[in-house]
Each structure stands twice: as C-alpha cells, then as structure tokens.
CSV table of C-alpha atoms and ligand atoms in Angstrom, one decimal:
chain,number,residue,atom,x,y,z
A,19,UNK,CA,117.6,46.4,98.9
A,20,UNK,CA,119.4,43.1,98.4
A,21,UNK,CA,119.6,40.7,95.4
A,22,UNK,CA,121.3,37.4,94.8
A,23,UNK,CA,121.0,37.5,91.0
A,24,UNK,CA,123.8,38.9,88.9
A,25,UNK,CA,123.0,41.9,86.7
A,26,UNK,CA,122.8,41.0,83.0
A,27,UNK,CA,124.5,44.1,81.8
A,28,UNK,CA,127.8,45.8,82.7
A,29,UNK,CA,128.1,47.6,86.0
A,30,UNK,CA,129.8,51.0,86.1
A,31,UNK,CA,131.6,49.8,89.2
A,32,UNK,CA,131.6,46.7,91.4
A,33,UNK,CA,132.5,47.2,95.0
A,34,UNK,CA,133.9,44.1,96.7
A,35,UNK,CA,133.4,44.2,100.5
A,36,UNK,CA,130.7,45.9,102.6
A,37,UNK,CA,132.6,47.2,105.6
A,38,UNK,CA,132.8,51.0,106.3
A,39,UNK,CA,135.0,51.5,103.2
A,40,UNK,CA,132.9,49.6,100.6
A,41,UNK,CA,129.5,50.8,101.8
A,42,UNK,CA,130.7,54.4,101.7
A,43,UNK,CA,132.1,54.1,98.2
A,44,UNK,CA,128.9,52.5,97.0
A,45,UNK,CA,126.8,55.3,98.5
A,46,UNK,CA,129.0,58.0,96.8
A,47,UNK,CA,128.7,56.2,93.5
A,48,UNK,CA,125.0,55.7,93.7
A,49,UNK,CA,124.7,59.4,94.4
A,50,UNK,CA,126.8,60.1,91.3
A,51,UNK,CA,124.0,58.1,89.5
A,52,UNK,CA,126.3,55.3,88.6
A,53,UNK,CA,125.3,51.6,88.3
A,54,UNK,CA,127.0,50.1,91.3
A,55,UNK,CA,126.7,46.8,93.2
A,56,UNK,CA,128.3,45.6,96.4
A,57,UNK,CA,129.3,42.0,97.0
A,58,UNK,CA,130.2,41.0,100.5
A,59,UNK,CA,131.5,38.0,102.4
A,60,UNK,CA,129.9,39.2,105.7
A,61,UNK,CA,132.9,39.4,108.0
A,62,UNK,CA,133.7,43.1,108.5
A,63,UNK,CA,136.4,43.7,111.2
A,64,UNK,CA,134.1,46.4,112.5
A,65,UNK,CA,131.6,43.7,113.8
A,66,UNK,CA,134.2,43.0,116.6
A,67,UNK,CA,134.1,46.6,117.9
A,68,UNK,CA,132.3,46.6,121.3
A,69,UNK,CA,132.1,50.4,121.3
A,70,UNK,CA,134.2,52.8,119.3
A,71,UNK,CA,134.9,56.2,120.9
A,72,UNK,CA,137.1,57.7,118.2
A,73,UNK,CA,134.7,57.4,115.4
A,74,UNK,CA,133.9,61.0,114.2
A,75,UNK,CA,130.3,62.1,114.9
A,76,UNK,CA,129.6,59.7,117.7
A,77,UNK,CA,130.6,61.6,120.9
A,78,UNK,CA,129.1,58.9,123.2
A,79,UNK,CA,130.6,55.9,121.3
A,80,UNK,CA,129.1,53.5,118.8
A,81,UNK,CA,129.1,49.7,118.6
A,82,UNK,CA,130.6,48.2,115.4
A,83,UNK,CA,127.5,46.4,114.4
A,84,UNK,CA,125.3,49.5,114.9
A,85,UNK,CA,127.8,51.5,112.8
A,86,UNK,CA,127.7,48.8,110.0
A,87,UNK,CA,123.9,49.0,110.0
A,88,UNK,CA,124.0,52.7,109.5
A,89,UNK,CA,126.4,52.5,106.6
A,90,UNK,CA,124.2,49.8,105.1
A,91,UNK,CA,121.0,51.8,105.6
A,92,UNK,CA,122.6,54.7,103.8
A,93,UNK,CA,123.6,52.6,100.8
A,94,UNK,CA,120.0,51.1,100.9
A,95,UNK,CA,118.6,54.6,100.8
A,96,UNK,CA,120.2,55.0,97.3
A,97,UNK,CA,119.1,51.5,96.2
A,98,UNK,CA,122.5,49.9,96.1
A,99,UNK,CA,122.2,46.2,95.6
A,100,UNK,CA,124.2,44.2,98.2
A,101,UNK,CA,124.9,40.6,97.3
A,102,UNK,CA,126.0,38.2,100.1
A,103,UNK,CA,128.6,36.0,98.7
A,104,UNK,CA,132.4,35.8,98.4
A,105,UNK,CA,134.2,36.6,95.2
A,106,UNK,CA,136.8,33.9,94.3
A,107,UNK,CA,138.1,35.2,91.0
A,108,UNK,CA,138.7,38.6,89.4
A,109,UNK,CA,139.9,38.7,85.8
A,110,UNK,CA,140.1,41.1,82.9
A,111,UNK,CA,138.0,40.5,79.7
A,112,UNK,CA,138.5,43.1,77.0
A,113,UNK,CA,138.3,46.4,78.8
A,114,UNK,CA,136.1,45.1,81.7
A,115,UNK,CA,136.6,43.2,84.9
A,116,UNK,CA,134.8,39.9,85.6
A,117,UNK,CA,134.3,38.8,89.2
A,118,UNK,CA,132.9,35.5,90.1
A,119,UNK,CA,131.9,33.1,92.9
A,120,UNK,CA,131.2,29.4,92.3
A,121,UNK,CA,127.8,30.1,90.6
A,122,UNK,CA,127.7,33.6,89.2
A,123,UNK,CA,129.8,36.2,87.5
A,124,UNK,CA,129.5,40.0,87.4
A,125,UNK,CA,131.0,42.3,84.7
A,126,UNK,CA,132.1,45.8,85.6
A,127,UNK,CA,134.0,48.7,84.0
A,128,UNK,CA,135.8,49.5,87.2
A,129,UNK,CA,136.3,47.7,90.5
A,130,UNK,CA,136.8,49.0,94.1
A,131,UNK,CA,138.4,46.4,96.4
A,132,UNK,CA,137.3,47.0,100.0
A,133,UNK,CA,138.1,43.6,101.4
A,134,UNK,CA,139.9,44.5,104.6
A,135,UNK,CA,142.3,42.3,106.6
A,136,UNK,CA,141.9,39.3,108.9
A,137,UNK,CA,143.5,39.6,112.3
A,138,UNK,CA,145.8,36.8,113.6
A,139,UNK,CA,144.5,36.1,117.1
A,140,UNK,CA,146.3,34.3,120.0
A,141,UNK,CA,145.0,31.1,121.4
A,142,UNK,CA,142.7,32.0,124.3
A,143,UNK,CA,139.4,30.4,125.5
A,144,UNK,CA,136.3,32.2,124.4
A,145,UNK,CA,138.0,34.7,122.1
A,146,UNK,CA,134.8,36.5,121.1
A,147,UNK,CA,133.9,37.2,124.7
A,148,UNK,CA,137.4,38.4,125.4
A,149,UNK,CA,137.1,41.0,122.6
A,150,UNK,CA,133.5,41.9,123.5
A,151,UNK,CA,134.6,42.6,127.1
A,152,UNK,CA,137.7,44.6,126.1
A,153,UNK,CA,140.0,42.2,127.8
A,154,UNK,CA,141.5,41.4,124.3
A,155,UNK,CA,142.0,44.6,122.3
A,156,UNK,CA,143.2,44.6,118.7
A,157,UNK,CA,143.9,48.3,118.0
A,158,UNK,CA,145.8,50.5,120.4
A,159,UNK,CA,145.2,53.6,118.2
A,160,UNK,CA,141.4,52.9,118.5
A,161,UNK,CA,141.1,52.2,122.2
A,162,UNK,CA,144.4,52.8,124.1
A,163,UNK,CA,142.6,55.7,125.8
A,164,UNK,CA,140.0,53.3,127.2
A,165,UNK,CA,142.7,51.1,128.6
A,166,UNK,CA,144.4,54.0,130.5
A,167,UNK,CA,145.9,53.1,133.8
A,168,UNK,CA,145.1,49.4,133.3
A,169,UNK,CA,147.6,46.6,133.7
A,170,UNK,CA,148.4,46.0,130.0
A,171,UNK,CA,150.1,43.1,128.3
A,172,UNK,CA,151.3,43.3,124.7
A,173,UNK,CA,152.0,40.1,122.8
A,174,UNK,CA,154.0,39.9,119.6
A,175,UNK,CA,157.4,39.4,118.1
A,176,UNK,CA,160.5,41.3,119.2
A,177,UNK,CA,160.7,44.8,117.8
A,178,UNK,CA,157.0,44.9,116.9
A,179,UNK,CA,155.9,44.2,120.4
A,180,UNK,CA,158.3,46.7,121.8
A,181,UNK,CA,157.1,49.4,119.4
A,182,UNK,CA,153.5,48.8,120.5
A,183,UNK,CA,154.4,48.7,124.2
A,184,UNK,CA,156.2,52.1,123.9
A,185,UNK,CA,153.0,53.5,122.3
A,186,UNK,CA,150.9,52.1,125.1
A,187,UNK,CA,153.0,53.8,127.7
A,188,UNK,CA,151.1,57.0,126.6
A,189,UNK,CA,148.1,55.4,128.5
A,190,UNK,CA,149.5,53.4,131.4
A,191,UNK,CA,152.6,53.0,133.6
A,192,UNK,CA,152.1,49.3,133.8
A,193,UNK,CA,152.9,47.8,130.4
A,194,UNK,CA,154.5,44.4,129.9
A,195,UNK,CA,155.8,43.3,126.5
A,196,UNK,CA,155.6,39.6,125.9
A,197,UNK,CA,158.0,38.6,123.2
A,198,UNK,CA,156.2,35.8,121.3
A,199,UNK,CA,159.5,34.8,119.6
A,200,UNK,CA,161.5,34.5,122.8
A,201,UNK,CA,161.4,31.7,125.4
A,202,UNK,CA,162.5,32.7,128.9
A,203,UNK,CA,165.2,35.0,127.8
A,204,UNK,CA,164.4,37.8,125.4
A,205,UNK,CA,167.4,39.4,123.5
A,206,UNK,CA,169.6,41.8,125.5
A,207,UNK,CA,169.0,44.7,123.1
A,208,UNK,CA,165.3,44.4,123.5
A,209,UNK,CA,165.7,44.3,127.3
A,210,UNK,CA,167.7,47.6,127.2
A,211,UNK,CA,165.0,49.2,125.1
A,212,UNK,CA,162.4,48.0,127.5
A,213,UNK,CA,164.3,49.4,130.5
A,214,UNK,CA,164.7,52.7,128.8
A,215,UNK,CA,161.0,52.9,128.0
A,216,UNK,CA,159.8,51.9,131.5
A,217,UNK,CA,158.4,48.6,130.2
A,218,UNK,CA,158.6,45.1,131.7
A,219,UNK,CA,159.8,42.5,129.2
A,220,UNK,CA,159.0,38.8,129.4
A,221,UNK,CA,159.2,35.8,127.0
A,222,UNK,CA,156.2,34.2,125.5
A,223,UNK,CA,153.5,32.8,127.8
A,224,UNK,CA,152.7,29.1,127.3
A,225,UNK,CA,149.0,29.7,128.0
A,226,UNK,CA,146.5,32.5,128.0
A,227,UNK,CA,143.2,32.2,129.9
A,228,UNK,CA,140.2,34.5,130.0
A,229,UNK,CA,139.0,34.4,133.6
A,230,UNK,CA,137.2,36.8,136.0
A,231,UNK,CA,137.3,39.7,133.5
A,232,UNK,CA,141.0,39.5,132.9
A,233,UNK,CA,143.6,37.7,130.9
A,234,UNK,CA,145.9,35.4,132.8
A,235,UNK,CA,149.2,34.5,131.2
A,236,UNK,CA,151.0,31.4,132.4
A,237,UNK,CA,154.7,31.0,131.8
A,238,UNK,CA,157.0,28.0,131.3
A,239,UNK,CA,158.4,28.4,134.8
A,240,UNK,CA,154.9,28.1,136.3
A,241,UNK,CA,154.6,31.8,137.1
A,242,UNK,CA,151.4,33.6,136.2
A,243,UNK,CA,150.5,37.3,135.5
A,244,UNK,CA,147.1,38.9,135.3
A,245,UNK,CA,146.4,41.6,132.7
A,246,UNK,CA,143.3,43.8,132.6
A,247,UNK,CA,143.9,44.1,128.9
A,248,UNK,CA,146.0,42.2,126.4
A,249,UNK,CA,146.9,43.6,123.0
A,250,UNK,CA,148.0,40.9,120.6
A,251,UNK,CA,150.2,42.4,117.8
A,252,UNK,CA,150.6,39.2,115.8
A,253,UNK,CA,149.8,40.8,112.4
A,254,UNK,CA,146.9,40.4,110.0
A,255,UNK,CA,146.4,38.8,106.6
A,256,UNK,CA,145.5,41.4,104.0
A,257,UNK,CA,142.7,40.2,101.8
A,258,UNK,CA,144.5,41.3,98.6
A,259,UNK,CA,144.6,38.0,96.7
A,260,UNK,CA,142.1,39.1,94.0
A,261,UNK,CA,144.3,42.1,93.2
A,262,UNK,CA,147.5,40.2,93.4
A,263,UNK,CA,146.2,37.7,90.8
A,264,UNK,CA,146.1,40.8,88.5
A,265,UNK,CA,149.6,41.7,89.5
A,266,UNK,CA,148.7,44.7,91.6
A,267,UNK,CA,151.6,46.1,93.7
A,268,UNK,CA,151.7,45.3,97.4
A,269,UNK,CA,153.9,46.2,100.4
A,270,UNK,CA,155.9,43.6,102.4
A,271,UNK,CA,152.8,42.7,104.4
A,272,UNK,CA,150.6,42.1,101.3
A,273,UNK,CA,148.7,45.3,101.6
A,274,UNK,CA,147.9,47.1,98.4
A,275,UNK,CA,149.8,50.1,97.2
A,276,UNK,CA,147.7,52.9,95.7
A,277,UNK,CA,148.1,56.3,94.1
A,278,UNK,CA,146.6,59.5,95.4
A,279,UNK,CA,143.2,58.6,93.9
A,280,UNK,CA,143.3,55.1,95.5
A,281,UNK,CA,144.0,53.4,92.2
A,282,UNK,CA,146.3,50.3,92.4
A,283,UNK,CA,149.0,49.6,89.8
A,284,UNK,CA,146.2,48.0,87.7
A,285,UNK,CA,144.3,50.6,85.7
A,286,UNK,CA,140.6,50.7,86.8
A,287,UNK,CA,141.2,48.6,90.0
A,288,UNK,CA,140.9,50.7,93.1
A,289,UNK,CA,141.5,49.7,96.7
A,290,UNK,CA,140.3,51.3,99.9
A,291,UNK,CA,140.2,50.7,103.7
A,292,UNK,CA,142.3,48.3,105.7
A,293,UNK,CA,143.4,46.3,102.6
A,294,UNK,CA,145.5,49.4,101.6
A,295,UNK,CA,148.9,49.9,103.1
A,296,UNK,CA,148.6,52.4,105.9
A,297,UNK,CA,146.6,53.2,109.1
A,298,UNK,CA,143.7,50.8,109.7
A,299,UNK,CA,140.9,53.1,110.9
A,300,UNK,CA,137.2,53.8,110.1
A,301,UNK,CA,137.9,57.4,109.4
A,302,UNK,CA,140.7,56.5,107.0
A,303,UNK,CA,138.5,53.9,105.3
A,304,UNK,CA,135.7,56.4,104.6
A,305,UNK,CA,138.2,59.0,103.4
A,306,UNK,CA,139.7,56.5,101.0
A,307,UNK,CA,136.1,55.7,99.8
A,308,UNK,CA,135.3,59.3,99.0
A,309,UNK,CA,138.5,59.6,97.0
A,310,UNK,CA,138.1,56.4,95.1
A,311,UNK,CA,134.4,56.8,94.2
A,312,UNK,CA,135.0,60.3,92.9
A,313,UNK,CA,138.0,59.2,90.8
A,314,UNK,CA,135.9,56.2,89.4
A,315,UNK,CA,133.1,58.6,88.5
A,316,UNK,CA,135.5,60.9,86.7
A,317,UNK,CA,137.1,58.0,84.8
A,318,UNK,CA,133.8,56.7,83.5
A,319,UNK,CA,132.0,58.1,80.4
A,320,UNK,CA,129.9,61.2,81.4
A,321,UNK,CA,126.4,60.4,82.6
A,322,UNK,CA,124.8,63.8,81.8
A,323,UNK,CA,121.2,64.4,82.9
B,422,FAD,C1,138.3,44.9,118.0
B,422,FAD,C2,138.5,46.0,117.0
B,422,FAD,C3,138.2,47.3,117.4
B,422,FAD,C4,138.4,48.3,116.5
B,422,FAD,N1,138.1,49.6,117.0
B,422,FAD,C5,138.1,50.6,116.1
B,422,FAD,C6,137.8,51.9,116.5
B,422,FAD,O1,137.4,52.2,117.7
B,422,FAD,N2,138.0,52.9,115.6
B,422,FAD,C7,138.4,52.7,114.4
B,422,FAD,O2,138.5,53.7,113.6
B,422,FAD,N3,138.7,51.5,113.9
B,422,FAD,C8,138.5,50.4,114.7
B,422,FAD,N4,138.8,49.2,114.3
B,422,FAD,C9,139.3,49.0,112.9
B,422,FAD,C10,138.1,49.0,111.9
B,422,FAD,O3,137.2,47.9,112.3
B,422,FAD,C11,138.6,48.8,110.5
B,422,FAD,O4,139.5,49.8,110.2
B,422,FAD,C12,137.5,48.9,109.5
B,422,FAD,O5,136.5,47.9,109.7
B,422,FAD,C13,138.0,48.8,108.1
B,422,FAD,O6,137.0,48.8,107.2
B,422,FAD,P1,137.1,48.1,105.7
B,422,FAD,O7,135.8,48.4,105.1
B,422,FAD,O8,138.3,48.4,105.1
B,422,FAD,O9,137.2,46.5,106.0
B,422,FAD,P2,136.2,45.6,106.8
B,422,FAD,O10,135.3,46.3,107.7
B,422,FAD,O11,137.0,44.5,107.4
B,422,FAD,O12,135.3,44.9,105.7
B,422,FAD,C14,135.8,44.1,104.7
B,422,FAD,C15,134.6,43.3,104.1
B,422,FAD,O13,135.1,42.7,102.9
B,422,FAD,C16,134.6,41.4,102.8
B,422,FAD,N5,135.4,40.5,101.9
B,422,FAD,C17,136.7,40.2,102.1
B,422,FAD,N6,137.1,39.4,101.0
B,422,FAD,C18,136.0,39.3,100.2
B,422,FAD,C19,135.8,38.6,99.0
B,422,FAD,N7,136.7,37.9,98.4
B,422,FAD,N8,134.5,38.7,98.4
B,422,FAD,C20,133.5,39.4,99.1
B,422,FAD,N9,133.7,40.0,100.2
B,422,FAD,C21,134.9,40.0,100.8
B,422,FAD,C22,134.6,40.9,104.3
B,422,FAD,O14,133.7,39.8,104.4
B,422,FAD,C23,134.2,42.2,105.0
B,422,FAD,O15,132.8,42.2,105.2
B,422,FAD,C24,138.7,48.1,115.2
B,422,FAD,C25,139.0,46.8,114.8
B,422,FAD,C26,138.8,45.7,115.6
B,422,FAD,C27,139.1,44.3,115.2
C-alpha cells in the first residue's frame, strides 16, 4: 500500500528511509500494532548490489533490487504506508517531531532515521555498468570473496587505501594500492608498509576506463594497468543532516552516534543502518532496526488490546 497524502493525526513513529533498515523497522512497528509510516527518497544503496552472497538466508545470492522488493512486500503485508518523497526538514514542536517536504508535513511522537550514506565514486565511464558487472566494487567486506585471485586495484587516500589493500590480501596475491593523494611518488612510510604487506603501491591514475570487462588505469607517465576489479575507498557522505539540525551527536565522518537501543543524543530520535557509525552491512542494518523498533514501542504509551 502506498499513499502520497499526509496523515491528519499524529503518527506513533515516522521512519525516514526505505532501505533494508527502514523497511524492517516499519514491519516490526506495524506488527507491534503501532501507527507507522515510511517516507523514502528512492535511492537505497542496496539497489546497486548485483548479487549479494553474504546476506543471511540467501545461500545462492540475491540481487539488491530483489531484496528491496522483499523487504517492501513484507512491510506491505502489514499495511505500512510508504510515501515517495524526500524529507527536507525535521523539527520539534511540543513533544512531537514534525517532518516536511516542500508540500506536506507529518507529525510523529518518535522518528527513526534510516537514511543511509551516499558513496563517493571515482570518475569512470559508464559507472552503473562498472558496478553491475563487478568491475567496480564498493564493499570489500561484502564481496572480497567473489574477487578472490583477481587482479585488484584499490583507490583512495594514503593510510585508508593501504588499510583496505591489506584487508584485500586475504583474497588475492595481486593487490595494487593507488594513493589518490600522491602523484608519482607516494610517501616512503606508505611504501614500506606496502612492501611489508606484499602490496604494489602506485600514485593516483590520471584516468580510469571501463573496457573489455576490466578497469584500465592510465598514469601520468603514460603507463597503463589493467585491473579485474577496482575498489574505490573514497568515503561516503552520511545522510545525517536532518538529525544534525537537531544537534544529534555524530562521529568524525558525520555518521550518527547512538546508544544501545539505537537512540541518538536527541530523545525520541533513533538512527539505524548505514547512517549510524559502524559497519555498513544489511545484516547490521536489520539488527539495528529490530532494536530501535522495539525500543520505540516500549517508549510509547501502552497500546493494550
Ligand atoms: C555495490 C554495493 C554492494 C553491496 N553489497 C552488499 C552485500 O553484498 N552485503 C551487504 O550486507 N551489504 C552490501 N552493501 C551495503 C548495503 O547496501 C547497505 O549496508 C544497506 O543498503 C544499508 O541499508 P540502509 O537501509 O541503512 O540504507 P539504504 O539502503 O541506503 O537506504 C536509505 C534510504 O533512505 C532514503 N533517504 C535518504 N535521505 C532521505 C530523506 N531526507 N528523505 C527521505 N528518504 C531519504 C534514500 O533515498 C534510501 O532509499 C553493498 C553496497 C553497495 C553500494
């Protein structure tokens, strides 16, 4: 079920974001017989996943869009309204929260923010195809296993790229770290660390090209290297602005800090999934959702049968 009209009365809980985290939280809350609504901007990170092989319960893998459809069908089953729009403002009025887009506003006793992160991608032709074909991979924890024994490039700044390259040595002997902050000559300390880890270290390529099912990196000196897989580790932008406007606490990368029940430093405002400081994984996101939804239910006035 979907609706584009705001509810007239106060929601028990408004969930912002319909990725794995938000849809799971909404399903839990609906099953606790709470008045819940989901509002979603329609750009879950999970839509990029060609096939996930570490998602619990899917031994033969599952595509991100199929998974999202299943989460959505489950929320639908318990009549959760899902409104397709983007929330621009979140304020407090009296004891409630008021969330708004350019046309409507919604009032809720509690809010769960499940707004995720947006990956910073490198410049490469046909980026969507590069991700769909597994030439560009965005999560070594998710799919390092699928890249085993491939020729792997990792692109990012200094220590960050080296940390990821070291992790990827679990899966392949042929790992090259491309230091996006260095020209032709990466720092000596980084070179020593690369040597110790059995990693090739190079400076930043001037161009990346998707061609013949591989990523071709061209360097300033005219040389070129072919990678079966490139992992960019250029960071991500946490979608935490709504919570930050209410002065919720964040870590150094803008991801939200929460307590053991997933509550931010703002009472009644919960955060779950990738937008929370920690490991960005579907299994973590749905675990967060179960904790937050149950805490929200317990905080609300009893709804006895
Ligand atoms: C290429 C790739 C492969 C991956 N592979 C795996 C894997 O194999 N296994 C695994 O566990 N994880 C994998 N991940 C990570 C996984 O996709 C994320 O951990 C997961 O999607 C996080 O769920 P989430 O609900 O927190 O956020 P998201 O799924 O990103 O959903 C956030 C939602 O919030 C919405 N939103 C944001 N701001 C607003 C706003 N202001 N108003 C309304 N809506 C808003 C967005 O539009 C979006 O729909 C992969 C990620 C990528 C990119």
